[in-house]
XYZ file of N, CA, C and O in Angstrom:
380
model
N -10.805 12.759 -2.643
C -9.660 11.932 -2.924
C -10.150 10.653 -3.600
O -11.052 10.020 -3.053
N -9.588 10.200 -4.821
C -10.552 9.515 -5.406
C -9.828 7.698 -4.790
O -8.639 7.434 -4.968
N -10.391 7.109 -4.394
C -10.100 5.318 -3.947
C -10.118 4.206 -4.970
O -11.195 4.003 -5.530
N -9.199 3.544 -5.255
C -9.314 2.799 -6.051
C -9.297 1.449 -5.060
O -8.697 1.388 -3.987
N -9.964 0.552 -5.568
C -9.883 -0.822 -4.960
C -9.427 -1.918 -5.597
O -9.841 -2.124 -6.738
N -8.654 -2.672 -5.098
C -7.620 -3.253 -5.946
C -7.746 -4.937 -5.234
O -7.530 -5.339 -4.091
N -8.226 -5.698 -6.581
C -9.044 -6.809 -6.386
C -7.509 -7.787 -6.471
O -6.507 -7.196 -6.875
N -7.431 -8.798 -6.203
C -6.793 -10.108 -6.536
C -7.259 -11.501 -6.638
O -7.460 -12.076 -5.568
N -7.497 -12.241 -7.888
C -8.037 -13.177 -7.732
C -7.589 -13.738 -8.766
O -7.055 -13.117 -9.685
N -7.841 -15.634 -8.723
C -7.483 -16.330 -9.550
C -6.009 -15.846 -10.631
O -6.233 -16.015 -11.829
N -4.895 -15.403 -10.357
C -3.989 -14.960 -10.747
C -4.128 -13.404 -11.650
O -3.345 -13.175 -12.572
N -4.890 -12.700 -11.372
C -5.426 -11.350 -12.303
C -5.832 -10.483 -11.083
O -6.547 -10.693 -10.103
N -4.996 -9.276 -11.582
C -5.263 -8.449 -10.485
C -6.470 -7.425 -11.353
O -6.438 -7.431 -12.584
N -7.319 -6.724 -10.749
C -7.978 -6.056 -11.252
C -8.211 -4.448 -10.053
O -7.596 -4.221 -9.011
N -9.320 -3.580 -10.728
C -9.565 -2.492 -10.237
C -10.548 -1.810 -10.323
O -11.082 -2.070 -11.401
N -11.283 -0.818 -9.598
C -12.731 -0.606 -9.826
C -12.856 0.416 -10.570
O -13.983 0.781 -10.906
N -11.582 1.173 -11.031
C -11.647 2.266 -12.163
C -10.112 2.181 -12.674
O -9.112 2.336 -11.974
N -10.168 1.868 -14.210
C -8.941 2.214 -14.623
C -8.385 3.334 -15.065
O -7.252 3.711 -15.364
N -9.868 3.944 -15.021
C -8.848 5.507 -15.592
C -9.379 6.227 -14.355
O -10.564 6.016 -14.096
N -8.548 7.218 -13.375
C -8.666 7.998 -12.385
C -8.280 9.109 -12.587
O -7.137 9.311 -12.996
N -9.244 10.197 -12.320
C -8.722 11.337 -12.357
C -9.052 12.460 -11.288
O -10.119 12.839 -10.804
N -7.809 12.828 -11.113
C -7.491 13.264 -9.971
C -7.203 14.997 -10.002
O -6.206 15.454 -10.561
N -8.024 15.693 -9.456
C -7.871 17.286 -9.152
C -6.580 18.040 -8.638
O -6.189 18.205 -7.483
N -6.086 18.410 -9.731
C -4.891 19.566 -9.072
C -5.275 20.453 -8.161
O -4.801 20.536 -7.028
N -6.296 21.261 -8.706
C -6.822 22.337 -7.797
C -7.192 22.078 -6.515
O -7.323 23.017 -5.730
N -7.405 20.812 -6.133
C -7.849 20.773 -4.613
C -6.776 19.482 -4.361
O -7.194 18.353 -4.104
N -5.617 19.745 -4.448
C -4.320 19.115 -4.162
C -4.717 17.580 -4.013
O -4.227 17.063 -3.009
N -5.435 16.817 -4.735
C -5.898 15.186 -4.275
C -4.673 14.289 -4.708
O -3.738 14.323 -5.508
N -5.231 13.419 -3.678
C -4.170 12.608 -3.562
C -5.201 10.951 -4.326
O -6.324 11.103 -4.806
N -4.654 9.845 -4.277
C -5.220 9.297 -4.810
C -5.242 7.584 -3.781
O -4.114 7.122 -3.607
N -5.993 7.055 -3.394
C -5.489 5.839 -3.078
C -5.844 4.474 -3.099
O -7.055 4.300 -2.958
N -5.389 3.784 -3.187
C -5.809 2.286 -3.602
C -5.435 0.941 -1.988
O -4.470 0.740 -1.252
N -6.818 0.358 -2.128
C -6.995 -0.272 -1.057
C -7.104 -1.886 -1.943
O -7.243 -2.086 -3.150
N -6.955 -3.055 -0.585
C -7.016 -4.421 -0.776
C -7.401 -5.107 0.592
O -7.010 -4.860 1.733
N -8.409 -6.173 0.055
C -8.406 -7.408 1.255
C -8.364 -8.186 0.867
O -8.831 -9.186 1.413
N -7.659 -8.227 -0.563
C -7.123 -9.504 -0.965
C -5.612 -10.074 -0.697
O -5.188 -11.227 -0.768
N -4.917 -8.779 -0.344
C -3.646 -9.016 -0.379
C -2.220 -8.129 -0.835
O -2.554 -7.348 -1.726
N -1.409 -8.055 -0.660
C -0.025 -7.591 -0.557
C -0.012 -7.172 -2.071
O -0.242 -7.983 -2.968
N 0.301 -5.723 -2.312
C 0.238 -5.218 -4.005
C 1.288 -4.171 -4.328
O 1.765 -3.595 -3.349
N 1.655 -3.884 -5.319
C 3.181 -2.768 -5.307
C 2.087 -1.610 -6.364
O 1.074 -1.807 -7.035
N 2.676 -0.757 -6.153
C 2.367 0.961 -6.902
C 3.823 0.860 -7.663
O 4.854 0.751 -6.999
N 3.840 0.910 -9.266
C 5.182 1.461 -9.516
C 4.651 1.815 -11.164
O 4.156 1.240 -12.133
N 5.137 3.204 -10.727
C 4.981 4.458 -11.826
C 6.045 4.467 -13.788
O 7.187 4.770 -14.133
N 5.225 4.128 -14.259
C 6.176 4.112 -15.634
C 7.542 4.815 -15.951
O 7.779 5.915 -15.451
N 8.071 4.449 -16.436
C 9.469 5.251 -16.555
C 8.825 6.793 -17.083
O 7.697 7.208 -17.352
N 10.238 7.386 -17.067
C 9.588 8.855 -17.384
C 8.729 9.613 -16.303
O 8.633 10.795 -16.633
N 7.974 9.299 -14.948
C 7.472 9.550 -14.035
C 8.588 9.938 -13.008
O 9.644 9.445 -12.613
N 7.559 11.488 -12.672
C 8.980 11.502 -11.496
C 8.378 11.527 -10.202
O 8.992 11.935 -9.215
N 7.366 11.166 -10.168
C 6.424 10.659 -8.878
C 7.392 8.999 -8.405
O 7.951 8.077 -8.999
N 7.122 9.400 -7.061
C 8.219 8.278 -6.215
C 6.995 6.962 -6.228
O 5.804 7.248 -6.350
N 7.412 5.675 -6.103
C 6.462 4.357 -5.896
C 6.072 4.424 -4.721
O 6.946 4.421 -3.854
N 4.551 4.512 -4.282
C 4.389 4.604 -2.655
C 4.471 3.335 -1.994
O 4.137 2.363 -2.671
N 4.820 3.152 -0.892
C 5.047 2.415 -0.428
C 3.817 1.585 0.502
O 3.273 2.113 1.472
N 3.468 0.068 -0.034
C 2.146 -0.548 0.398
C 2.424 -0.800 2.113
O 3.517 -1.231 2.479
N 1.373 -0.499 3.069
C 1.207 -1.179 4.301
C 0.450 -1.912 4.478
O -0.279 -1.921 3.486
N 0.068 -2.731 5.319
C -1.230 -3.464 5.706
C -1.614 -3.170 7.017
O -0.977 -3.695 7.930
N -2.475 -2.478 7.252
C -3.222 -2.620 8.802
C -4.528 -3.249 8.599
O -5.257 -3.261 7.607
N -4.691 -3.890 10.030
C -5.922 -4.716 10.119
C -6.187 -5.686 8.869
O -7.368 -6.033 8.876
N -5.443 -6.255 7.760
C -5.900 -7.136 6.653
C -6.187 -6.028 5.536
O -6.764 -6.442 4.530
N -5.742 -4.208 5.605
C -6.114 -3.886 4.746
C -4.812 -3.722 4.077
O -3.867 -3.674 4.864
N -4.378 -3.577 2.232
C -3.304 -3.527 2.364
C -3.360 -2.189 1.542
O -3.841 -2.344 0.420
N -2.969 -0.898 1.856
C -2.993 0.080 1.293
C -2.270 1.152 0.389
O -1.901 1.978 1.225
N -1.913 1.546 -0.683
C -0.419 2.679 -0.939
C -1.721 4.268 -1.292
O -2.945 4.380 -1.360
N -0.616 5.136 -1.416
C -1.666 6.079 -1.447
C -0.448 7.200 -1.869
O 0.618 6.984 -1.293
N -0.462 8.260 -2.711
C 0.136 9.071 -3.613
C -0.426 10.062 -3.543
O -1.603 10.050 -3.184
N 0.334 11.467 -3.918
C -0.241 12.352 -4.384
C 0.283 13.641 -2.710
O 0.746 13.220 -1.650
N 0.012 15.050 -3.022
C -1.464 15.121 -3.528
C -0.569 15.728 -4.794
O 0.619 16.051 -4.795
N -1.465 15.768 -5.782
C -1.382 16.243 -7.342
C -1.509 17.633 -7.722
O -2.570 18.230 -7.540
N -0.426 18.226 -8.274
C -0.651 19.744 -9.081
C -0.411 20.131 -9.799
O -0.463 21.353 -9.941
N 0.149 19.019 -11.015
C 0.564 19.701 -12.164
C -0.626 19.033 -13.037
O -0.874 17.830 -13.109
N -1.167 19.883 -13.554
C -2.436 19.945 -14.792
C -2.228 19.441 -16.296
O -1.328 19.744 -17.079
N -3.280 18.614 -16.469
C -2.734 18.037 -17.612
C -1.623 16.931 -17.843
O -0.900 16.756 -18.824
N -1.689 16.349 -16.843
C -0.620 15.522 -16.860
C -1.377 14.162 -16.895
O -2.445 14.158 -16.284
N -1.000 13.000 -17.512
C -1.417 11.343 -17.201
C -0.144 10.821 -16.462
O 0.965 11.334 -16.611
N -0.350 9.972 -15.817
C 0.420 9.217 -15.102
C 0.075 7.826 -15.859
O -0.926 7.771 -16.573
N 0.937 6.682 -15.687
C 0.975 5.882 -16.387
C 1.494 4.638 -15.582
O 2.665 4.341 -15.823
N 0.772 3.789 -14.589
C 1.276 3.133 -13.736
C 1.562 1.233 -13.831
O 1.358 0.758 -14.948
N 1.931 0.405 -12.905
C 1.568 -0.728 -12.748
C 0.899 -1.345 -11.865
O 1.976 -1.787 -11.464
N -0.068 -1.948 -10.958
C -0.092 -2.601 -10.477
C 0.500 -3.778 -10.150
O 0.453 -4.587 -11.076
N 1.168 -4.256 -8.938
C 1.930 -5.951 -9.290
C 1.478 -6.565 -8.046
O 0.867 -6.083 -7.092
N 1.958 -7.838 -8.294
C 1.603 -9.122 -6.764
C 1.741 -9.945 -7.143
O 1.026 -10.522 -7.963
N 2.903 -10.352 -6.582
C 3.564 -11.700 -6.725
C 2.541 -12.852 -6.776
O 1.669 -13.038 -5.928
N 2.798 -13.759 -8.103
C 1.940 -14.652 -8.595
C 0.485 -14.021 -9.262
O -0.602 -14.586 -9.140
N 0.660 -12.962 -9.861
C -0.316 -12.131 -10.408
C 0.003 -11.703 -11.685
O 1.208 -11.570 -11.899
N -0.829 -11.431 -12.670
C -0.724 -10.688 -13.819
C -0.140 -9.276 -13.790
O -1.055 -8.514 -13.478
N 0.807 -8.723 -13.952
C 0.474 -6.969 -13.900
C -0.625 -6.159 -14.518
O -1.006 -6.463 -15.649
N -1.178 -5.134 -13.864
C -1.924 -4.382 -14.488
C -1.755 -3.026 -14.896
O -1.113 -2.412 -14.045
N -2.056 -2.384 -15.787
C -1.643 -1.131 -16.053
C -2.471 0.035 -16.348
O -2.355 0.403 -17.517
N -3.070 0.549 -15.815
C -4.417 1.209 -15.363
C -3.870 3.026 -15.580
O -2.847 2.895 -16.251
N -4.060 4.493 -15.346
C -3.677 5.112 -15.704
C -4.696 6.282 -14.859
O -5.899 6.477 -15.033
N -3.560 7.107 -13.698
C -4.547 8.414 -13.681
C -3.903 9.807 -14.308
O -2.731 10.162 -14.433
N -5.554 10.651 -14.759
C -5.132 11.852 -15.154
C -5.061 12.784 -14.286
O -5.470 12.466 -13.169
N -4.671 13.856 -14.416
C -4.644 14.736 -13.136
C -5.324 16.161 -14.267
O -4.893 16.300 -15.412
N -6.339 17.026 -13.705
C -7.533 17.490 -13.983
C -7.112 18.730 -13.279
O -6.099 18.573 -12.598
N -7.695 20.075 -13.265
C -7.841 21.271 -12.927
C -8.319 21.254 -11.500
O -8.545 22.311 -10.912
């Protein structure tokens, strides 16, 4: 399941891979973690994948999607957080 980590600082959100790609064949799901802080998942128009919804346990703040099976597909997302830049980062989904 591939983890993305999802930085916040000085008003710029960032990430430790912008392009993710994610296995149909072994149904992966994908997810993105923070200890910087409170972050939204929301999927480009045209996506019919739902926005997951962020929690925080223990200071971590987490959303997590998937799992993935249609092949050949890019997803096309945002990152957001209030008082932050948006980011727009992108996973593929792979065999």
């Amino acid at each position: 399941m591939p983890d993305i980590v999802v930085s916040l600082k000085d008003g710029k959100i960032s990430v430790d891979s912008s392009k993710v790609k994610a296995s149909a064949k072994d149904h992966q799901k994908v997810t993105w973690k923070s200890h910087d802080g409170d972050f939204q998942i929301e999927f480009k128009p045209g996506s019919t994948w739902p926005n997951p919804t962020t929690t925080n346990t223990g200071g971590v703040w987490k959303a997590e999607t998937g799992p993935f099976t249609a092949v050949g597909t890019t997803l096309k997302y945002a990152v957001k957080a209030v008082g932050y830049e948006t980011l727009d980062p992108e996973i593929e989904i792979i065999p």
